[in-house]
Coordinates of C-alpha atoms in Angstrom, one line a residue:
M1 CA -70.0 -88.6 9.1
G2 CA -72.7 -88.0 11.7
A3 CA -73.9 -91.6 11.7
D4 CA -75.4 -93.2 14.8
V5 CA -73.5 -96.5 14.4
V6 CA -70.5 -97.7 12.5
Q7 CA -69.8 -101.2 11.3
I8 CA -66.3 -102.7 11.7
S9 CA -65.5 -105.9 9.9
S10 CA -62.2 -106.5 8.1
A11 CA -60.4 -104.0 10.3
V12 CA -60.8 -106.4 13.2
Q13 CA -59.3 -109.2 11.2
N14 CA -56.3 -107.0 10.2
Q15 CA -55.7 -106.0 13.8
D16 CA -57.9 -107.2 16.7
L17 CA -60.6 -105.9 18.9
T18 CA -58.3 -103.1 20.1
V19 CA -59.1 -101.3 16.9
V20 CA -62.4 -100.3 18.6
E21 CA -60.4 -98.4 21.3
D22 CA -58.3 -96.9 18.5
Y23 CA -61.5 -95.6 16.8
I24 CA -62.7 -94.1 20.1
T25 CA -59.4 -92.4 20.9
G26 CA -59.2 -91.0 17.3
L27 CA -62.7 -89.7 17.5
K28 CA -62.0 -87.9 20.8
A29 CA -58.9 -86.3 19.2
L30 CA -60.9 -85.3 16.2
L31 CA -63.5 -83.5 18.2
Y32 CA -60.9 -81.7 20.2
M33 CA -58.7 -80.7 17.2
G34 CA -61.7 -79.5 15.3
Q35 CA -61.7 -76.5 17.7
R36 CA -58.1 -75.6 16.9
K37 CA -58.4 -72.5 14.6
D38 CA -54.6 -72.6 13.9
L39 CA -55.0 -76.0 12.3
H40 CA -57.7 -74.8 10.0
E41 CA -55.6 -71.8 9.0
H42 CA -52.9 -74.2 7.9
G43 CA -55.3 -76.1 5.6
W44 CA -56.4 -78.9 7.9
V45 CA -59.7 -80.4 6.7
G46 CA -60.5 -82.9 9.4
Q47 CA -58.2 -85.7 8.4
N48 CA -54.5 -85.9 9.3
P49 CA -53.0 -82.8 11.0
P50 CA -50.9 -80.5 8.8
F51 CA -47.4 -82.0 8.2
A52 CA -44.0 -80.5 7.4
H53 CA -42.2 -81.6 4.3
D54 CA -38.5 -82.6 4.4
T55 CA -36.5 -79.5 3.6
N56 CA -33.5 -81.5 2.3
P57 CA -33.1 -80.5 -1.4
V58 CA -32.5 -84.1 -2.6
A59 CA -35.3 -85.6 -0.5
A60 CA -37.7 -86.0 -3.4
T61 CA -35.2 -88.0 -5.5
H62 CA -33.1 -89.9 -2.9
P63 CA -34.9 -92.5 -0.8
R64 CA -33.8 -93.6 2.6
F65 CA -31.6 -96.6 1.9
G66 CA -28.2 -97.4 0.4
E67 CA -26.2 -94.9 -1.5
F68 CA -29.2 -92.6 -1.7
S69 CA -29.5 -92.4 2.1
E70 CA -25.8 -91.6 2.4
E71 CA -26.2 -88.7 -0.1
R72 CA -29.2 -87.3 1.8
Q73 CA -27.1 -87.4 5.0
R74 CA -24.2 -85.7 3.3
V75 CA -26.4 -82.9 1.9
A76 CA -28.1 -82.5 5.3
S77 CA -24.6 -82.2 7.0
E78 CA -23.5 -79.5 4.6
E79 CA -26.6 -77.5 5.2
G80 CA -26.2 -78.0 9.0
R81 CA -22.6 -76.6 8.8
S82 CA -23.8 -73.5 7.0
K83 CA -26.7 -72.8 9.3
D84 CA -26.4 -70.1 11.9
W85 CA -27.2 -72.1 15.0
G86 CA -26.9 -69.0 17.2
A87 CA -29.8 -67.2 15.6
P88 CA -32.8 -66.6 17.8
I89 CA -35.6 -69.2 17.5
E90 CA -39.2 -68.1 17.3
L91 CA -41.3 -70.6 19.3
T92 CA -44.8 -71.3 18.2
P93 CA -47.2 -70.5 21.1
I94 CA -49.0 -73.4 22.5
Q95 CA -52.6 -73.6 21.4
S96 CA -55.2 -74.7 23.9
V97 CA -58.9 -75.5 23.6
D98 CA -61.6 -74.8 26.1
P99 CA -63.0 -78.2 26.9
A100 CA -66.5 -76.7 27.1
S101 CA -66.3 -75.8 23.4
V102 CA -65.6 -79.4 22.3
P103 CA -68.8 -80.8 20.7
K104 CA -70.5 -83.9 21.9
L105 CA -71.2 -86.8 19.6
G106 CA -74.9 -86.0 19.6
D107 CA -74.1 -82.5 18.2
L108 CA -72.7 -84.2 15.0
R109 CA -75.5 -86.5 14.3
G110 CA -76.5 -86.0 10.6
D111 CA -73.6 -83.6 10.0
S112 CA -72.9 -85.0 6.6
L113 CA -76.4 -85.4 5.2
N114 CA -76.0 -82.3 3.1
Y115 CA -73.2 -84.0 1.2
F116 CA -75.4 -86.9 0.0
A117 CA -76.6 -86.7 -3.6
N118 CA -77.8 -88.8 -6.5
H119 CA -75.0 -90.1 -8.7
M120 CA -76.1 -88.2 -11.7
D121 CA -76.3 -85.0 -9.7
L122 CA -72.5 -85.1 -9.0
D123 CA -70.1 -82.8 -10.9
F124 CA -68.1 -85.2 -13.1
K125 CA -65.7 -82.4 -13.9
Q126 CA -64.4 -82.5 -10.4
Q127 CA -61.7 -85.3 -10.5
V128 CA -58.7 -85.9 -8.4
V129 CA -55.5 -88.0 -8.8
A130 CA -52.9 -89.3 -6.4
Q131 CA -49.8 -87.3 -5.7
V132 CA -46.9 -89.0 -3.9
N133 CA -44.7 -86.7 -1.8
D134 CA -41.4 -88.4 -2.4
D135 CA -39.7 -86.6 0.4
M136 CA -41.9 -88.5 2.9
C137 CA -42.0 -91.9 1.0
I138 CA -40.4 -94.8 2.9
N139 CA -40.4 -96.9 -0.3
C140 CA -42.5 -99.8 1.0
G141 CA -44.4 -100.3 -2.3
R142 CA -47.8 -100.7 -0.7
C143 CA -49.3 -98.1 -3.0
M144 CA -48.0 -99.9 -6.1
M145 CA -49.2 -103.3 -4.9
A146 CA -52.7 -102.1 -4.0
C147 CA -53.1 -100.3 -7.3
N148 CA -51.8 -103.2 -9.3
D149 CA -53.9 -105.8 -7.5
T150 CA -57.3 -104.0 -7.1
G151 CA -56.9 -100.7 -9.0
Y152 CA -56.0 -99.6 -12.5
Q153 CA -52.3 -100.4 -12.5
A154 CA -51.6 -96.6 -12.5
I155 CA -48.5 -96.6 -10.3
K156 CA -45.1 -97.7 -11.5
F157 CA -42.2 -98.5 -9.2
D158 CA -38.7 -97.4 -10.0
A159 CA -36.5 -100.6 -9.8
K160 CA -33.5 -98.6 -8.5
T161 CA -34.8 -95.9 -6.3
H162 CA -38.0 -97.6 -5.3
L163 CA -39.9 -94.4 -5.8
P164 CA -43.5 -94.7 -7.0
D165 CA -44.6 -92.8 -10.1
V166 CA -48.4 -92.1 -10.6
T167 CA -49.3 -92.3 -14.3
D168 CA -52.1 -90.6 -16.2
T169 CA -54.3 -93.7 -15.9
C170 CA -54.9 -92.9 -12.3
T171 CA -58.7 -92.7 -11.6
G172 CA -58.5 -91.0 -8.2
C173 CA -59.9 -93.9 -6.2
A174 CA -57.5 -93.1 -3.3
L175 CA -56.9 -96.8 -2.6
C176 CA -53.1 -96.0 -2.5
A177 CA -53.6 -93.3 0.1
G178 CA -55.6 -95.7 2.2
V179 CA -52.9 -98.3 2.4
C180 CA -50.0 -95.8 2.8
P181 CA -48.5 -96.1 6.3
V182 CA -47.1 -92.5 6.3
N183 CA -49.7 -89.8 7.0
G184 CA -49.6 -87.1 4.3
C185 CA -47.3 -89.0 2.0
I186 CA -50.0 -89.5 -0.6
E187 CA -52.4 -86.6 -1.3
M188 CA -55.4 -86.5 -3.6
V189 CA -55.1 -83.3 -5.8
P190 CA -57.2 -81.9 -8.6
R191 CA -56.6 -83.5 -12.0
Q192 CA -54.7 -81.1 -14.4
T193 CA -55.0 -83.4 -17.5
E194 CA -58.0 -84.7 -19.4
F195 CA -59.4 -87.9 -17.9
K196 CA -59.5 -90.7 -20.4
V197 CA -61.5 -93.8 -19.5
Y198 CA -59.5 -97.0 -19.6
R199 CA -61.0 -100.3 -18.3
G200 CA -58.1 -102.5 -19.2
A201 CA -57.7 -105.4 -21.7
D202 CA -55.5 -108.5 -21.6
H203 CA -54.1 -107.9 -25.1
V204 CA -53.8 -104.1 -25.0
A205 CA -51.8 -101.7 -22.9
P206 CA -52.8 -98.1 -22.2
G207 CA -51.3 -95.6 -24.7
P208 CA -51.4 -94.9 -28.4
T209 CA -52.0 -98.6 -29.2
A210 CA -55.2 -98.9 -27.2
P211 CA -58.6 -98.8 -29.0
Q212 CA -59.9 -95.3 -29.3
D213 CA -63.3 -96.3 -28.0
I214 CA -61.6 -97.3 -24.8
L215 CA -59.5 -94.2 -24.5
E216 CA -62.4 -91.9 -25.4
P217 CA -62.5 -88.9 -23.1
F218 CA -65.0 -88.9 -20.3
P219 CA -68.2 -87.0 -21.2
K220 CA -68.1 -83.4 -20.0
F221 CA -71.5 -82.9 -18.4
D222 CA -72.8 -79.3 -18.3
G223 CA -75.1 -80.1 -15.4
P224 CA -77.3 -82.7 -13.8
Y225 CA -79.8 -84.5 -16.0
P226 CA -83.5 -83.8 -15.3
R227 CA -84.8 -86.6 -13.2
F228 CA -87.1 -89.1 -14.9
Q229 CA -85.8 -88.1 -18.3
H230 CA -86.5 -91.1 -20.6
D231 CA -83.4 -91.0 -22.8
P232 CA -80.6 -89.3 -20.9
P233 CA -77.1 -89.4 -22.5
V234 CA -75.0 -92.0 -20.7
N235 CA -71.4 -93.0 -20.7
K236 CA -71.3 -96.2 -22.8
H237 CA -68.2 -97.4 -20.8

């Protein structure tokens, strides 16, 4: 972010003071990896390194337990038997970084200031939703619990396969991605459907039975409102 200091509070309660050393180690790795051109070419944006999806054709529908896990192993074994293990392997060349090119912390001070803006200057048409990569899911249920307790109850959990399903009520808060223990399992992707505001009600469930004023589409702003305008149109929700 380019800040001079960072405040750590609940993270210490969840772990202990060793989390400080974790932050330092992670920051050093970030500064180093930022100079790897090959990572940027593969779509890395400064968070988790690029990851490989499971190539098993049933990985997205078969979790890693019980009869589902047995089917995954069976399919993997069949693919293994049909593979030409004698074919030449192309090894990826090792990428190295010149230590002198790694920036110092002082070089990043204020690096994110150009991303700060007033709330009404933001583009409300740019919305994201959570996407769960089922082939990487370990079926822990943390995303569903986090969304159910402090989100918009937008994630359903299949009782049989334990695979999460993100519904259209997702607001893109990314809380699920924050609690997911598997890097890259949950990604925030651009919304492809119209965003309908739903704030919840004890006696109403989202859907065709919900009041239309609750499900009214989010206003589509054509641009930022002039500052100091006396009566700007606002979202009544």
